[in-house]
């Protein structure tokens, strides 16, 4: 009997106390699914706890119209099983949310992962006991699980945040957040809609809403660079070519800078002529999506090269937008291209040419309050039937901190991270033994193809768990020195790039009130990072401290 079937939260289950497993995994997105697959292959009992009524994580909750991935679907998929790669057929170059969710359900079905997944189970605490060397993970309904290891597969863009706007509770219409979209379709027909936010979610949503709404008002605080996705149906020839060369493509992606097969230009923009730079920028615009970030090797280092890319996009906006004032408002200013998450959309800029769509610059005319009938800015009032918040996430740390883990001596992770997240490799935290974070702060994470990075992390974590158990190690923990050195290294690399000169982004936590402003992702490249990870494991987990088992753990694997 699987753990998901055998422990249902009944009174008899609760009466017998914590359920003993080898590993508790929190979250059933890509990371949770691969974790349970790997741990089962290694023979360890595992329970995956998921708060939602479905697997999928980010791809379950972000059901807003237009939601799709900005990494090509043939790359944004699991590589661990050759047959799985061959049998699944993607319909588009960039997969939409429903298709990604169907794919994840197919994976769970195909590998019988469901029996170790418990849905509708929100984790509210995780506490480490130094005496038993085990984590106790407690859920909202009072269930508890005891495990030697805890894997936080909680996602890096999953803690949605609604701005604290006065009067929201008085609004007589409907309001939604893109990251918590209702299951039933929302009908915008003949309605006056306001969308707050023009980041990745907003740029995808806005053209879809504009097709339906009687009137659409977009409230923009900061303009973003939005590349045309150039999405299209995935033709059979492309599908066949990829599948014939999947091993080589996967190997290339794992050693690339960003974890996918987008070809990067090895030349420095500073070493070619202005005409050649303009030609390359046009080629990247035509390729679509995130390809602009790979235009030149120095685009994120050389401010002059980056400025030319900015000027190129500004010219494109002028060419597309009919109204000069709207075009100017949509041009990002004082922002290097790529230092804030680059957006990828379809007909985003074109949407602002529609007569029923208007743009409100809330930097120039700030929102004062939500009223019963809409939104009031300093100089105007907008009557609305629906408000959509496309206001993003407490990125990279929010989903873990909401669980409020407590490590050695009852130390809270929220206290440990009060001045910014501190990790070793983005995986482990000093003072929180046997707890691992998948794609956490300090790893390539959001600067990568997330599925690739998830696979690398899960493989490393499960290898560490297996080797620790076989060696009779009870505790595996990042040392304080290794953690401090790694945080310094992550920030040093960022300061060498233009990221260090653009601090008002969610990469620094600037979108979350009260959050410490610290650069979170690792910019050293997926391939370099993976090489370092492997070397650390091969060197006996350099930078980690261990303790022998205090009590035998073998019997804990019984389901």
Short mmCIF file of N, CA and C in Angstrom, two decimals, residues 34 50 162 319 383:
data_model
loop_
_atom_site.label_atom_id
_atom_site.label_comp_id
_atom_site.label_asym_id
_atom_site.label_seq_id
_atom_site.Cartn_x
_atom_site.Cartn_y
_atom_site.Cartn_z
N UNK A 34 9.60 14.64 -9.59
CA UNK A 34 10.89 13.98 -9.87
C UNK A 34 11.52 13.46 -8.57
N UNK A 50 1.01 18.14 -0.83
CA UNK A 50 0.65 19.21 -1.75
C UNK A 50 -0.63 19.89 -1.27
N UNK A 162 -0.77 39.99 -3.31
CA UNK A 162 -1.70 41.05 -3.71
C UNK A 162 -1.28 42.31 -2.95
N UNK A 319 7.68 51.66 -33.81
CA UNK A 319 7.13 51.17 -35.07
C UNK A 319 5.75 50.53 -34.88
N UNK A 383 -14.02 53.49 -13.58
CA UNK A 383 -15.08 52.57 -13.22
C UNK A 383 -14.80 51.20 -13.85
#
